[in-house]
Short mmCIF file of C-alpha atoms in Angstrom, two decimals:
data_model
loop_
_atom_site.label_atom_id
_atom_site.label_comp_id
_atom_site.label_asym_id
_atom_site.label_seq_id
_atom_site.Cartn_x
_atom_site.Cartn_y
_atom_site.Cartn_z
CA UNK R 262 8.08 -3.04 17.25
CA UNK R 263 7.26 -4.28 13.76
CA UNK R 264 10.10 -3.63 11.34
CA UNK R 265 10.31 -4.42 7.65
CA UNK R 266 13.53 -3.73 5.78
CA UNK R 267 13.68 -4.11 2.01
CA UNK R 268 16.87 -4.57 0.06
CA UNK R 269 18.05 -5.64 -3.37
CA UNK R 270 16.92 -2.71 -5.47
CA UNK R 271 19.12 -1.01 -8.02
CA UNK R 272 19.67 -0.25 -11.68
CA UNK R 273 19.05 -3.06 -14.15
CA UNK R 274 18.80 -3.18 -17.92
CA UNK R 275 15.54 -4.04 -19.68
CA UNK R 276 15.16 -7.80 -19.84
CA UNK R 277 17.28 -8.26 -16.75
CA UNK R 278 16.50 -9.78 -13.36
CA UNK R 279 16.57 -8.65 -9.78
CA UNK R 280 15.72 -10.27 -6.45
CA UNK R 281 14.25 -8.18 -3.67
CA UNK R 282 14.33 -9.19 -0.02
CA UNK R 283 12.34 -8.00 2.96
CA UNK R 284 13.66 -8.81 6.43
CA UNK R 285 10.96 -8.84 9.07
CA UNK R 286 11.23 -8.47 12.83
CA UNK R 287 9.09 -7.61 15.83
CA UNK R 288 6.30 -10.07 15.08
CA UNK R 289 5.72 -13.75 14.36
CA UNK R 290 6.51 -13.65 10.64
CA UNK R 291 5.11 -17.11 9.93
CA UNK R 292 1.64 -16.04 11.12
CA UNK R 293 1.03 -13.30 8.56
CA UNK R 294 0.43 -12.99 4.86
CA UNK R 295 2.76 -10.52 3.16
CA UNK R 296 2.37 -8.26 0.14
CA UNK R 297 4.62 -6.38 -2.27
CA UNK R 298 3.35 -2.96 -3.34
CA UNK R 299 5.07 -0.69 -5.83
CA UNK R 300 4.93 2.99 -6.62
CA UNK R 301 6.27 4.38 -9.86
CA UNK R 302 7.92 7.82 -9.59
CA UNK R 303 5.27 10.44 -8.90
CA UNK R 304 2.48 7.90 -9.28
CA UNK R 305 0.05 5.93 -7.12
CA UNK R 306 0.22 2.55 -5.44
CA UNK R 307 -0.10 -0.89 -7.05
CA UNK R 308 -0.32 -4.26 -5.28
CA UNK R 309 2.10 -6.48 -7.13
CA UNK R 310 1.99 -9.78 -5.29
CA UNK R 311 0.77 -11.40 -2.12
CA UNK R 312 1.73 -14.62 -0.32
CA UNK R 313 -0.05 -16.49 2.43
CA UNK R 314 1.47 -17.13 5.85
CA UNK R 315 2.69 -20.60 4.91
CA UNK R 316 3.70 -19.65 1.38
CA UNK R 317 1.23 -22.12 -0.03
CA UNK R 318 -0.87 -19.51 -1.78
CA UNK R 319 0.35 -16.70 -4.00
CA UNK R 320 -1.34 -13.96 -6.00
CA UNK R 321 -0.03 -11.65 -8.71
CA UNK R 322 -1.13 -8.55 -10.54
CA UNK R 323 -1.72 -9.17 -14.24
CA UNK R 324 1.08 -6.70 -15.01
CA UNK R 325 3.71 -9.01 -13.47
CA UNK R 326 2.17 -12.47 -13.81
CA UNK R 327 4.62 -14.91 -15.36
CA UNK R 328 7.58 -12.59 -14.73
CA UNK R 329 7.64 -12.12 -10.95
CA UNK R 330 7.71 -14.80 -8.26
CA UNK R 331 7.01 -14.19 -4.59
CA UNK R 332 8.35 -16.53 -1.91
CA UNK R 333 9.22 -16.55 1.75
CA UNK R 334 11.55 -18.27 4.19
CA UNK R 335 9.77 -18.44 7.51
CA UNK R 336 12.85 -19.86 9.21
CA UNK R 337 14.71 -16.65 8.32
CA UNK R 338 11.77 -14.21 8.62
CA UNK R 339 12.37 -13.05 5.08
CA UNK R 340 10.13 -12.30 2.11
CA UNK R 341 11.40 -12.34 -1.47
CA UNK R 342 10.36 -11.06 -4.87
CA UNK R 343 12.17 -12.53 -7.88
CA UNK R 344 11.71 -10.19 -10.81
CA UNK R 345 12.58 -11.43 -14.30
CA UNK R 346 12.26 -9.94 -17.80
CA UNK R 347 12.14 -6.46 -16.32
CA UNK R 348 10.63 -3.62 -18.30
CA UNK R 349 10.94 0.14 -18.06
CA UNK R 350 7.43 0.28 -16.61
CA UNK R 351 8.58 -1.83 -13.65
CA UNK R 352 10.63 1.15 -12.44
CA UNK R 353 9.28 1.96 -8.99
CA UNK R 354 9.84 1.94 -5.27
CA UNK R 355 8.94 -1.53 -4.03
CA UNK R 356 7.48 -1.82 -0.55
CA UNK R 357 6.85 -4.94 1.44
CA UNK R 358 3.86 -4.82 3.75
CA UNK R 359 2.41 -7.04 6.43
CA UNK R 360 -1.20 -8.04 6.19
CA UNK R 361 -3.42 -7.22 9.10
CA UNK R 362 -5.09 -9.63 8.04
CA UNK R 363 -6.11 -8.26 4.63
CA UNK R 364 -5.38 -4.55 4.76
CA UNK R 365 -1.73 -3.46 4.88
CA UNK R 366 -0.99 -2.79 8.52
CA UNK R 367 2.76 -2.20 8.38
CA UNK R 368 5.05 -1.09 5.58
CA UNK R 369 8.78 -1.07 5.01
CA UNK R 370 10.59 2.01 3.75
CA UNK R 371 10.94 0.64 0.25
CA UNK R 372 13.70 -0.12 -2.22
CA UNK R 373 14.05 1.60 -5.59
CA UNK R 374 14.20 -0.47 -8.76
CA UNK R 375 15.23 1.36 -11.92
CA UNK R 376 14.97 -0.41 -15.27
CA UNK R 377 16.93 1.49 -17.87
CA UNK R 378 19.62 0.99 -20.48
CA UNK O 270 -10.65 -5.45 -11.36
CA UNK O 271 -12.35 -3.03 -8.99
CA UNK O 272 -11.60 0.57 -9.86
CA UNK O 273 -11.30 3.00 -6.95
CA UNK O 274 -11.92 6.66 -7.71
CA UNK O 275 -10.98 9.39 -5.25
CA UNK O 276 -12.13 12.98 -5.21
CA UNK O 277 -11.02 15.65 -5.25
CA UNK O 278 -7.52 15.17 -6.64
CA UNK O 279 -6.29 18.10 -4.56
CA UNK O 280 -7.84 19.72 -1.50
CA UNK O 281 -6.58 23.07 -0.23
CA UNK O 282 -7.31 23.55 3.44
CA UNK O 283 -6.23 25.99 6.13
CA UNK O 284 -4.78 24.55 9.37
CA UNK O 285 -7.54 24.02 11.90
CA UNK O 286 -10.20 23.53 9.25
CA UNK O 287 -11.86 20.22 8.47
CA UNK O 288 -11.45 18.14 5.32
CA UNK O 289 -13.64 15.53 3.65
CA UNK O 290 -12.15 13.09 1.16
CA UNK O 291 -14.26 10.77 -0.97
CA UNK O 292 -13.61 7.33 -2.42
CA UNK O 293 -15.90 5.41 -4.75
CA UNK O 294 -15.63 1.77 -5.78
CA UNK O 295 -16.76 0.50 -9.18
CA UNK O 296 -18.58 -2.35 -7.41
CA UNK O 297 -19.41 -3.16 -3.84
CA UNK O 298 -16.47 -3.88 -1.53
CA UNK O 299 -18.66 -4.21 1.56
CA UNK O 300 -16.66 -2.59 4.41
CA UNK O 301 -13.33 -3.93 3.15
CA UNK O 302 -11.87 -0.48 2.67
CA UNK O 303 -8.71 1.06 4.11
CA UNK O 304 -7.26 4.56 4.09
CA UNK O 305 -3.54 5.33 4.06
CA UNK O 306 -1.56 8.52 4.50
CA UNK O 307 1.68 9.12 2.63
CA UNK O 308 4.12 11.98 3.16
CA UNK O 309 6.88 12.82 0.66
CA UNK O 310 9.73 10.32 0.76
CA UNK O 311 7.92 8.07 3.22
CA UNK O 312 6.04 4.81 3.06
CA UNK O 313 2.27 4.87 3.35
CA UNK O 314 0.82 4.55 6.84
CA UNK O 315 -2.42 2.79 7.67
CA UNK O 316 -5.05 5.15 9.08
CA UNK O 317 -8.38 3.36 8.82
CA UNK O 318 -9.47 -0.22 8.10
CA UNK O 319 -12.86 -1.83 7.91
CA UNK O 320 -14.04 1.51 6.50
CA UNK O 321 -14.32 3.09 9.95
CA UNK O 322 -11.87 1.56 12.45
CA UNK O 323 -8.85 3.68 13.32
CA UNK O 324 -5.52 1.88 13.28
CA UNK O 325 -3.37 1.81 16.39
CA UNK O 326 -2.07 5.24 17.33
CA UNK O 327 -4.18 7.19 14.86
CA UNK O 328 -5.66 10.37 16.37
CA UNK O 329 -9.40 10.66 16.84
CA UNK O 330 -9.57 13.59 14.40
CA UNK O 331 -9.42 10.99 11.62
CA UNK O 332 -12.67 9.18 10.96
CA UNK O 333 -13.95 6.95 8.20
CA UNK O 334 -17.43 6.08 7.06
CA UNK O 335 -19.32 4.33 4.31
CA UNK O 336 -19.93 0.87 2.94
CA UNK O 337 -20.62 -0.74 -0.39
CA UNK O 338 -19.33 1.69 -2.99
CA UNK O 339 -19.18 5.08 -1.26
CA UNK O 340 -16.65 5.98 1.42
CA UNK O 341 -15.47 9.09 3.19
CA UNK O 342 -12.41 10.03 5.21
CA UNK O 343 -12.93 13.04 7.45
CA UNK O 344 -10.19 14.97 9.19
CA UNK O 345 -11.89 17.16 11.76
CA UNK O 346 -9.24 19.83 12.34
CA UNK O 347 -6.15 19.68 10.19
CA UNK O 348 -2.81 19.82 11.92
CA UNK O 349 0.45 20.67 10.15
CA UNK O 350 1.45 17.01 10.09
CA UNK O 351 -1.75 16.02 8.25
CA UNK O 352 -0.81 17.66 4.96
CA UNK O 353 -0.06 14.65 2.80
CA UNK O 354 -1.50 12.37 0.13
CA UNK O 355 -4.31 10.04 1.14
CA UNK O 356 -5.15 6.78 -0.61
CA UNK O 357 -8.12 4.50 -0.26
CA UNK O 358 -7.73 0.78 -0.97
CA UNK O 359 -10.22 -2.03 -1.32
CA UNK O 360 -9.24 -5.44 0.00
CA UNK O 361 -12.47 -7.24 -0.87
CA UNK O 362 -11.09 -8.72 -4.10
CA UNK O 363 -7.76 -9.45 -5.68
CA UNK O 364 -6.12 -7.50 -7.09
CA UNK O 365 -6.24 -5.16 -4.14
CA UNK O 366 -6.65 -1.76 -5.78
CA UNK O 367 -5.95 1.77 -4.65
CA UNK O 368 -7.48 5.06 -5.58
CA UNK O 369 -5.26 7.56 -7.35
CA UNK O 370 -4.90 9.62 -4.18
CA UNK O 371 -6.06 12.95 -2.80
CA UNK O 372 -3.40 15.51 -1.99
CA UNK O 373 -4.29 17.66 1.01
CA UNK O 374 -2.28 20.87 0.79
CA UNK O 375 -2.01 23.99 2.87
CA UNK O 376 -4.26 26.80 1.70
#
C-alpha cells in the first residue's frame, strides 16, 4: 500500500524558514517523480514544486521560486521542501504527492504551515 | 500559465440523480487532464486521468470525457459518499494548474 506521511509543519514568523519532509513507503520511491501541492485555508490547490525520480530535475511555481527548494533522499525514501523567507500567503496545508507518471496518483494527508507574527 | 475554469461553482443534486461537471482550459492540454475528489479535512483523491481513464478502485459511475480545451466529469447516480469538491488539473505544461473546484452538495 502506498503511504506518504508529511511532517515539519507548524507556526513560523514572516521571514522565517521551515523544512517539510515526506516519508514514502509501499512503492519504489526512486522510480517516481514527486510533487508538493498546497492548499490555503478554504481555497483551491496549487502545485508548488516537482522533482524528478533521480532528483536531477526540479520545477517551481513562480510564487515560490528562489525561496523554496525541493530535494529528495532516495536512500531514505524521503522528500523534502525547504521553505525560506516565508510570507503570510504561504500559509496552507502542504501535501506531497506521487506522480503517476504526470498526474498525482497518491497523496499524503498534509501538514499545516502557518506564517504569522 | 494555463488557466483552468470549472463550472458550475456549486451543483445541488439529489441522491440518485446524475451530475455533470465542466472544465475548460485556456489552451489545449490534449488529453493530459485529471479529476480529483476532495472531502472536508481529507487529501484529494485521483478519480480520472488521461481525461477518461478511471483510477484504480474508482467506481464505474464516474466517467470523464473531452480533449483539447473542453472536459466533462459525469457522475451517473450520486451516492452519499460522492458529495464533495471536485477539481480538474492539467498536466500538459508546467506549472500544473487546477481549476477552482466544483462543490457537489446535497439538494
